[in-house]
Short mmCIF file of C-alpha atoms and ligand atoms in Angstrom, two decimals:
data_model
loop_
_atom_site.label_atom_id
_atom_site.label_comp_id
_atom_site.label_asym_id
_atom_site.label_seq_id
_atom_site.Cartn_x
_atom_site.Cartn_y
_atom_site.Cartn_z
CA MET F 26 -70.85 -50.45 45.98
CA THR F 27 -71.65 -50.11 42.28
CA THR F 28 -73.93 -52.63 40.59
CA LEU F 29 -74.09 -53.33 36.86
CA THR F 30 -77.36 -51.39 36.74
CA ASP F 31 -75.69 -48.35 38.35
CA TYR F 32 -72.78 -48.62 35.94
CA LEU F 33 -75.01 -48.85 32.86
CA ASN F 34 -77.03 -45.85 34.08
CA ASP F 35 -73.82 -43.82 34.32
CA TYR F 36 -71.78 -45.01 31.33
CA SER F 37 -73.96 -46.66 28.69
CA PRO F 38 -74.29 -44.46 25.59
CA ASN F 39 -77.99 -45.33 25.23
CA PRO F 40 -80.84 -47.23 26.94
CA ALA F 41 -81.07 -49.79 24.11
CA LEU F 42 -77.50 -50.97 24.72
CA SER F 43 -78.09 -51.10 28.48
CA ASP F 44 -81.22 -53.16 27.94
CA VAL F 45 -79.54 -55.72 25.68
CA ILE F 46 -76.58 -56.08 28.05
CA THR F 47 -78.98 -56.54 30.94
CA THR F 48 -80.76 -59.30 29.03
CA VAL F 49 -77.51 -61.16 28.26
CA THR F 50 -76.17 -60.83 31.80
CA ASP F 51 -79.50 -61.87 33.33
CA VAL F 52 -79.40 -65.07 31.28
CA GLY F 53 -75.81 -65.45 32.52
CA LYS F 54 -77.20 -65.66 36.07
CA THR F 55 -79.40 -68.58 35.04
CA ILE F 56 -76.54 -70.34 33.23
CA SER F 57 -74.35 -69.80 36.28
CA GLN F 58 -76.98 -71.45 38.52
CA LEU F 59 -77.33 -74.42 36.16
CA LEU F 60 -73.57 -74.92 36.16
CA ARG F 61 -73.43 -74.73 39.96
CA LYS F 62 -75.90 -77.62 40.14
CA GLY F 63 -73.59 -79.64 37.91
CA ALA F 64 -74.52 -83.30 37.55
CA LEU F 65 -77.50 -82.76 39.85
CA ALA F 66 -79.24 -80.71 37.19
CA ASP F 67 -78.94 -83.64 34.77
CA ILE F 68 -77.36 -81.38 32.22
CA LEU F 69 -74.05 -83.08 31.59
CA GLY F 70 -73.18 -85.25 28.62
CA GLU F 71 -73.77 -85.11 24.93
CA ALA F 72 -77.08 -83.86 23.57
CA GLY F 73 -76.74 -86.29 20.69
CA ASN F 74 -76.41 -83.73 17.91
CA GLN F 75 -73.60 -81.64 16.50
CA ASN F 76 -73.13 -77.89 16.11
CA VAL F 77 -72.42 -75.97 12.91
CA GLN F 78 -68.72 -76.82 13.03
CA GLY F 79 -69.41 -80.54 13.40
CA GLU F 80 -68.38 -80.66 17.06
CA ASP F 81 -70.38 -82.63 19.61
CA GLN F 82 -72.75 -80.41 21.57
CA LYS F 83 -73.09 -80.76 25.29
CA LYS F 84 -76.57 -80.46 26.67
CA LEU F 85 -75.71 -77.23 28.39
CA ASP F 86 -74.46 -75.68 25.14
CA VAL F 87 -77.92 -76.17 23.71
CA LEU F 88 -79.60 -74.91 26.84
CA ALA F 89 -77.43 -71.79 27.11
CA ASN F 90 -77.99 -71.07 23.44
CA ASP F 91 -81.77 -71.44 23.75
CA LEU F 92 -81.95 -69.28 26.87
CA LEU F 93 -80.00 -66.45 25.22
CA LEU F 94 -81.92 -66.74 21.98
CA ASP F 95 -85.34 -66.69 23.67
CA ALA F 96 -84.48 -63.76 25.93
CA LEU F 97 -82.96 -61.65 23.13
CA ALA F 98 -85.82 -62.40 20.74
CA LYS F 99 -88.14 -60.76 23.29
CA ASN F 100 -85.92 -57.70 23.64
CA THR F 101 -87.41 -54.92 21.48
CA HIS F 102 -83.95 -53.41 20.84
CA CYS F 103 -82.51 -56.61 19.39
CA ALA F 104 -82.91 -56.88 15.61
CA GLY F 105 -81.15 -60.23 15.26
CA VAL F 106 -79.03 -62.85 16.95
CA ALA F 107 -76.11 -64.95 15.71
CA SER F 108 -74.75 -67.85 17.73
CA GLU F 109 -71.95 -70.38 17.48
CA GLU F 110 -74.61 -73.06 17.70
CA LEU F 111 -76.79 -71.92 14.79
CA ASP F 112 -75.99 -72.07 11.05
CA ASP F 113 -77.82 -68.83 10.26
CA ALA F 114 -78.55 -65.69 12.21
CA THR F 115 -82.03 -65.50 13.72
CA PRO F 116 -84.03 -62.33 13.00
CA ALA F 117 -85.60 -60.75 16.09
CA ASN F 118 -87.36 -57.37 16.22
CA ALA F 119 -87.07 -55.46 12.93
CA ASP F 120 -87.37 -52.11 14.72
CA GLY F 121 -84.43 -52.91 16.97
CA SER F 122 -81.18 -50.99 16.57
CA LEU F 123 -78.76 -53.71 17.73
CA LEU F 124 -77.45 -57.10 16.62
CA VAL F 125 -76.12 -59.54 19.20
CA LEU F 126 -73.61 -62.34 18.57
CA PHE F 127 -72.57 -64.90 21.14
CA ASP F 128 -70.71 -68.07 21.96
CA PRO F 129 -73.19 -69.40 24.53
CA LEU F 130 -70.74 -71.72 26.28
CA ASP F 131 -67.09 -71.33 25.38
CA GLY F 132 -64.78 -74.20 26.37
CA SER F 133 -67.68 -76.60 26.77
CA SER F 134 -65.42 -79.67 26.98
CA ASN F 135 -64.56 -78.28 30.43
CA ILE F 136 -68.11 -78.81 31.72
CA ASP F 137 -67.75 -82.50 32.46
CA ILE F 138 -64.58 -81.96 34.46
CA ASN F 139 -65.96 -79.10 36.58
CA MET F 140 -63.60 -76.50 35.08
CA ALA F 141 -64.19 -72.96 33.90
CA VAL F 142 -66.46 -72.17 30.94
CA GLY F 143 -68.00 -68.90 29.81
CA THR F 144 -70.36 -66.93 27.59
CA ILE F 145 -68.81 -64.48 25.10
CA PHE F 146 -70.90 -61.72 23.49
CA SER F 147 -70.59 -58.92 20.97
CA VAL F 148 -73.05 -56.13 20.09
CA LEU F 149 -73.11 -54.47 16.65
CA PRO F 150 -75.28 -51.67 15.27
CA TYR F 151 -78.17 -52.65 13.01
CA GLN F 152 -78.18 -50.52 9.86
CA ARG F 153 -81.54 -51.49 8.30
CA GLN F 154 -84.05 -50.73 11.06
CA GLY F 155 -87.60 -51.59 10.03
CA GLN F 156 -86.54 -54.50 7.85
CA ILE F 157 -85.99 -58.15 8.80
CA SER F 158 -82.31 -58.77 9.57
CA GLU F 159 -80.24 -61.25 7.55
CA ASN F 160 -76.81 -62.90 7.87
CA ALA F 161 -75.24 -60.13 5.75
CA ASP F 162 -76.23 -57.49 8.33
CA PHE F 163 -73.85 -59.11 10.82
CA LEU F 164 -70.82 -58.94 8.53
CA GLN F 165 -69.23 -55.86 10.12
CA ALA F 166 -65.63 -55.50 11.25
CA GLY F 167 -64.94 -55.80 14.97
CA ASN F 168 -64.04 -52.11 15.15
CA GLN F 169 -67.79 -51.43 14.74
CA GLN F 170 -68.71 -53.22 18.00
CA LEU F 171 -70.75 -51.08 20.39
CA ALA F 172 -70.10 -53.41 23.30
CA ALA F 173 -68.35 -56.68 24.03
CA GLY F 174 -67.81 -58.89 27.03
CA TYR F 175 -67.83 -62.29 28.60
CA LEU F 176 -69.19 -64.10 31.59
CA LEU F 177 -66.71 -66.48 33.17
CA TYR F 178 -68.30 -69.22 35.24
CA GLY F 179 -65.30 -70.09 37.38
CA THR F 180 -64.87 -70.39 41.12
CA SER F 181 -67.02 -67.28 41.06
CA THR F 182 -68.98 -65.78 38.16
CA VAL F 183 -67.29 -62.73 36.69
CA LEU F 184 -68.46 -60.32 33.99
CA ALA F 185 -65.89 -58.40 31.92
CA LEU F 186 -67.47 -55.64 29.84
CA THR F 187 -66.56 -52.78 27.56
CA ILE F 188 -69.20 -50.27 26.47
CA ALA F 189 -67.12 -47.13 26.74
CA ASP F 190 -63.41 -46.67 26.12
CA HIS F 191 -62.42 -48.75 29.13
CA VAL F 192 -62.89 -52.29 30.45
CA VAL F 193 -64.64 -53.05 33.72
CA MET F 194 -65.19 -56.23 35.76
CA PHE F 195 -68.09 -57.27 37.94
CA SER F 196 -68.51 -60.25 40.23
CA LEU F 197 -71.89 -61.96 40.65
CA ASP F 198 -72.78 -61.78 44.35
CA PRO F 199 -74.35 -65.17 45.16
CA ASP F 200 -76.27 -63.64 48.08
CA THR F 201 -77.98 -60.78 46.25
CA ASN F 202 -77.70 -62.11 42.66
CA ASP F 203 -76.38 -58.69 41.59
CA TYR F 204 -73.29 -57.99 39.51
CA VAL F 205 -71.03 -55.83 41.68
CA LEU F 206 -68.21 -53.72 40.23
CA ILE F 207 -64.83 -55.15 41.29
CA GLN F 208 -62.45 -53.41 38.89
CA GLU F 209 -62.63 -50.15 36.97
CA ASN F 210 -60.39 -49.50 34.01
CA VAL F 211 -58.65 -52.88 33.70
CA GLN F 212 -55.13 -52.48 32.26
CA ILE F 213 -52.76 -55.18 30.98
CA ASP F 214 -48.97 -54.96 31.47
CA ILE F 215 -47.24 -54.49 28.12
CA ASN F 216 -44.60 -57.12 29.02
CA THR F 217 -45.12 -60.69 30.14
CA SER F 218 -43.36 -64.01 30.70
CA GLU F 219 -46.52 -66.14 30.55
CA TYR F 220 -48.06 -67.68 27.44
CA ALA F 221 -50.96 -69.95 26.48
CA ILE F 222 -50.93 -72.28 23.48
CA ASN F 223 -51.97 -75.85 22.72
CA ALA F 224 -48.43 -77.03 21.98
CA SER F 225 -49.58 -80.46 20.79
CA ASN F 226 -50.30 -78.77 17.45
CA TYR F 227 -46.63 -77.75 17.02
CA ARG F 228 -46.06 -79.74 13.84
CA TYR F 229 -49.05 -78.07 12.16
CA TRP F 230 -47.90 -74.47 12.78
CA ARG F 231 -46.11 -72.16 10.40
CA ALA F 232 -42.34 -71.72 10.80
CA PRO F 233 -42.46 -68.33 12.62
CA MET F 234 -44.83 -69.69 15.30
CA GLN F 235 -42.61 -72.75 15.75
CA GLN F 236 -39.62 -70.43 16.08
CA TYR F 237 -41.44 -68.26 18.64
CA ILE F 238 -42.32 -71.21 20.89
CA ASP F 239 -38.80 -72.65 20.48
CA GLU F 240 -37.46 -69.32 21.76
CA LEU F 241 -39.80 -69.32 24.77
CA ILE F 242 -38.91 -72.90 25.69
CA ALA F 243 -35.18 -72.08 25.41
CA GLY F 244 -35.88 -69.37 28.01
CA GLU F 245 -32.78 -67.83 29.58
CA THR F 246 -30.52 -70.06 27.46
CA GLY F 247 -31.93 -68.62 24.20
CA VAL F 248 -32.37 -65.28 22.43
CA ARG F 249 -35.09 -64.09 24.84
CA GLY F 250 -32.66 -64.30 27.76
CA ARG F 251 -35.34 -65.11 30.35
CA ASP F 252 -37.63 -68.00 31.30
CA PHE F 253 -41.29 -68.19 30.29
CA ASN F 254 -44.17 -70.09 31.84
CA THR F 255 -47.12 -71.88 30.16
CA ARG F 256 -50.77 -71.73 31.27
CA TRP F 257 -53.65 -73.31 29.27
CA VAL F 258 -57.24 -73.31 30.53
CA ALA F 259 -58.63 -74.97 27.36
CA ALA F 260 -61.39 -72.35 27.35
CA MET F 261 -60.48 -69.10 25.60
CA VAL F 262 -62.64 -67.21 28.06
CA GLY F 263 -60.49 -68.46 30.95
CA ASP F 264 -57.20 -67.67 29.23
CA VAL F 265 -58.36 -64.16 28.27
CA HIS F 266 -59.58 -63.55 31.81
CA ARG F 267 -56.17 -64.50 33.19
CA ILE F 268 -54.56 -62.06 30.76
CA LEU F 269 -56.89 -59.23 31.82
CA CYS F 270 -55.99 -60.04 35.44
CA ARG F 271 -52.22 -60.41 35.19
CA GLY F 272 -51.07 -60.06 31.59
CA GLY F 273 -49.83 -62.79 29.27
CA LEU F 274 -50.06 -63.93 25.69
CA PHE F 275 -52.75 -66.23 24.30
CA THR F 276 -52.59 -67.73 20.86
CA TYR F 277 -54.53 -70.19 18.78
CA PRO F 278 -52.40 -69.81 15.66
CA PHE F 279 -52.88 -70.79 12.06
CA ASP F 280 -52.42 -74.54 11.68
CA THR F 281 -52.80 -77.12 8.96
CA LYS F 282 -54.45 -79.72 11.18
CA TYR F 283 -57.83 -79.47 9.49
CA ALA F 284 -58.32 -78.50 5.86
CA ASN F 285 -60.00 -75.12 5.23
CA LYS F 286 -59.66 -73.89 8.82
CA ALA F 287 -57.53 -70.78 9.19
CA GLY F 288 -57.35 -71.32 12.93
CA LYS F 289 -59.75 -72.77 15.45
CA LEU F 290 -61.41 -69.70 16.87
CA ARG F 291 -64.32 -67.81 15.35
CA LEU F 292 -63.83 -64.21 14.35
CA MET F 293 -67.24 -62.77 15.08
CA TYR F 294 -68.19 -64.15 18.49
CA GLU F 295 -64.80 -65.15 19.95
CA ALA F 296 -61.89 -63.18 18.46
CA ASN F 297 -63.66 -59.83 17.94
CA PRO F 298 -65.22 -59.35 21.38
CA MET F 299 -62.04 -60.58 23.11
CA SER F 300 -59.88 -58.34 20.91
CA LEU F 301 -61.97 -55.27 21.80
CA LEU F 302 -61.60 -56.02 25.52
CA ILE F 303 -57.86 -56.67 25.19
CA GLU F 304 -57.17 -53.53 23.11
CA ARG F 305 -59.20 -51.31 25.40
CA ALA F 306 -57.20 -52.69 28.32
CA GLY F 307 -53.96 -51.61 26.61
CA GLY F 308 -53.14 -54.94 24.95
CA ALA F 309 -53.02 -55.98 21.30
CA ALA F 310 -54.79 -58.56 19.13
CA THR F 311 -53.66 -59.77 15.72
CA ASP F 312 -54.08 -62.72 13.37
CA ALA F 313 -50.23 -62.68 13.39
CA VAL F 314 -50.06 -59.98 10.70
CA ASN F 315 -53.28 -57.89 10.68
CA ARG F 316 -55.25 -56.24 13.47
CA ILE F 317 -58.17 -58.58 14.20
CA LEU F 318 -60.64 -55.72 14.71
CA ASP F 319 -60.02 -54.49 11.13
CA ILE F 320 -60.80 -57.81 9.41
CA GLU F 321 -63.85 -57.51 7.14
CA PRO F 322 -65.87 -60.68 7.77
CA THR F 323 -67.30 -62.73 4.92
CA ASP F 324 -69.11 -65.36 7.01
CA ILE F 325 -70.61 -65.23 10.50
CA HIS F 326 -68.79 -68.47 11.41
CA GLN F 327 -65.41 -67.75 9.84
CA ARG F 328 -62.30 -68.77 11.72
CA VAL F 329 -59.23 -66.69 12.33
CA PRO F 330 -55.76 -67.25 13.83
CA VAL F 331 -55.50 -65.33 17.11
CA VAL F 332 -52.56 -63.83 18.99
CA LEU F 333 -53.59 -61.50 21.81
CA GLY F 334 -52.50 -60.10 25.14
CA SER F 335 -49.58 -58.06 26.46
CA LYS F 336 -48.68 -55.58 23.75
CA ASN F 337 -44.90 -56.01 23.49
CA GLU F 338 -45.19 -59.80 23.33
CA VAL F 339 -47.95 -59.70 20.68
CA ASP F 340 -45.81 -57.27 18.65
CA TYR F 341 -42.86 -59.65 18.98
CA VAL F 342 -44.90 -62.51 17.46
CA LYS F 343 -46.19 -60.22 14.74
CA ASN F 344 -42.66 -59.10 13.84
CA LEU F 345 -41.51 -62.72 13.51
CA HIS F 346 -44.35 -63.36 11.05
CA VAL F 347 -43.87 -60.16 9.07
CA THR F 348 -40.10 -60.67 8.85
CA TYR F 349 -40.62 -64.27 7.74
CA ALA F 350 -43.13 -63.22 5.05
CA ASP F 351 -40.67 -60.60 3.73
CA LYS F 352 -37.90 -63.18 3.21
O1 F6P S 12 -64.18 -72.41 21.44
C1 F6P S 12 -63.07 -73.09 21.08
C2 F6P S 12 -62.23 -73.50 22.26
O2 F6P S 12 -62.95 -74.29 23.17
C3 F6P S 12 -61.58 -72.33 23.03
O3 F6P S 12 -62.37 -71.87 24.06
C4 F6P S 12 -60.28 -72.92 23.52
O4 F6P S 12 -59.28 -71.95 23.65
C5 F6P S 12 -59.95 -73.92 22.47
O5 F6P S 12 -61.15 -74.24 21.76
C6 F6P S 12 -59.38 -75.18 23.04
O6 F6P S 12 -58.86 -75.90 22.01
P1 F6P S 12 -58.07 -77.27 22.19
O7 F6P S 12 -59.11 -78.31 22.02
O8 F6P S 12 -57.07 -77.28 21.09
O9 F6P S 12 -57.47 -77.31 23.56
MN1 MN S 13 -65.88 -71.12 22.00
#
């Protein structure tokens, strides 16, 4: 049996990274316990305020955010923290060498219906050690990430992590409260017949995305010549986990539903960490044209269209968009 501690001892490139990952995953144990208590912990319902993007915050979003923020602020290796729930990054320890970004509770509308939610995290290098970190320090492309992962609080709590050139999964043992390695070197099939999209936004998509979904729905009667199946967890963390387990395509594409939003998902603490996991597991991740990990961010909360998962299917979507743009 290999625990997360054993794994970090063997594979982490340095103790600072191990320490920060241990802090995040320890907080994940607390969040997991709070979620297990559900309504009994008096944590459900709106907290009465809104997050940076103007969405209603659930009480547990706030709690998860505060727990992560407090724990990371005390970690001497962490120079700053950026969260979905906070307008600006929070400086931590100036001598730290790492910056941590997180979505404390992805898919939080699932909380009230007892469905899967998760914590997504990304670790970047800090380039100005000794000075107080600022928002601008976080604006690094996803290809600079030193580590990325998520905690999925589902029927069991699972950690997916990449700190080396492969992706590993751990399960939180409820008896010992340890993360135990359940899968080494996760790999995604390059082909799939399963896809995830919120199809109610169809009329807001661009023509190539509409064409793609039309083709999938036509199934064996259309150009694809085979049937496809839809799955939608309504929490990105759940959909990405399914793809790491059995392949598939997930997309939250560009849409015109809301002005000034290039897509719903956030580049720095949703798309980037998930794209690193997916690529390292042999999949692909694009905004429909460009590799997500190569996008140079201009804002810690910027949004990006996302198409990720099984490589051949992601390439198919990309080709439809590139061909359409060339016309
Ligand atoms: O964080 C945004 C998010 O909750 C994702 O986890 C999820 O994929 C998506 O929004 C769900 O969006 P919709 O409300 O369109 O189903
Ligand atoms: Mn989210």
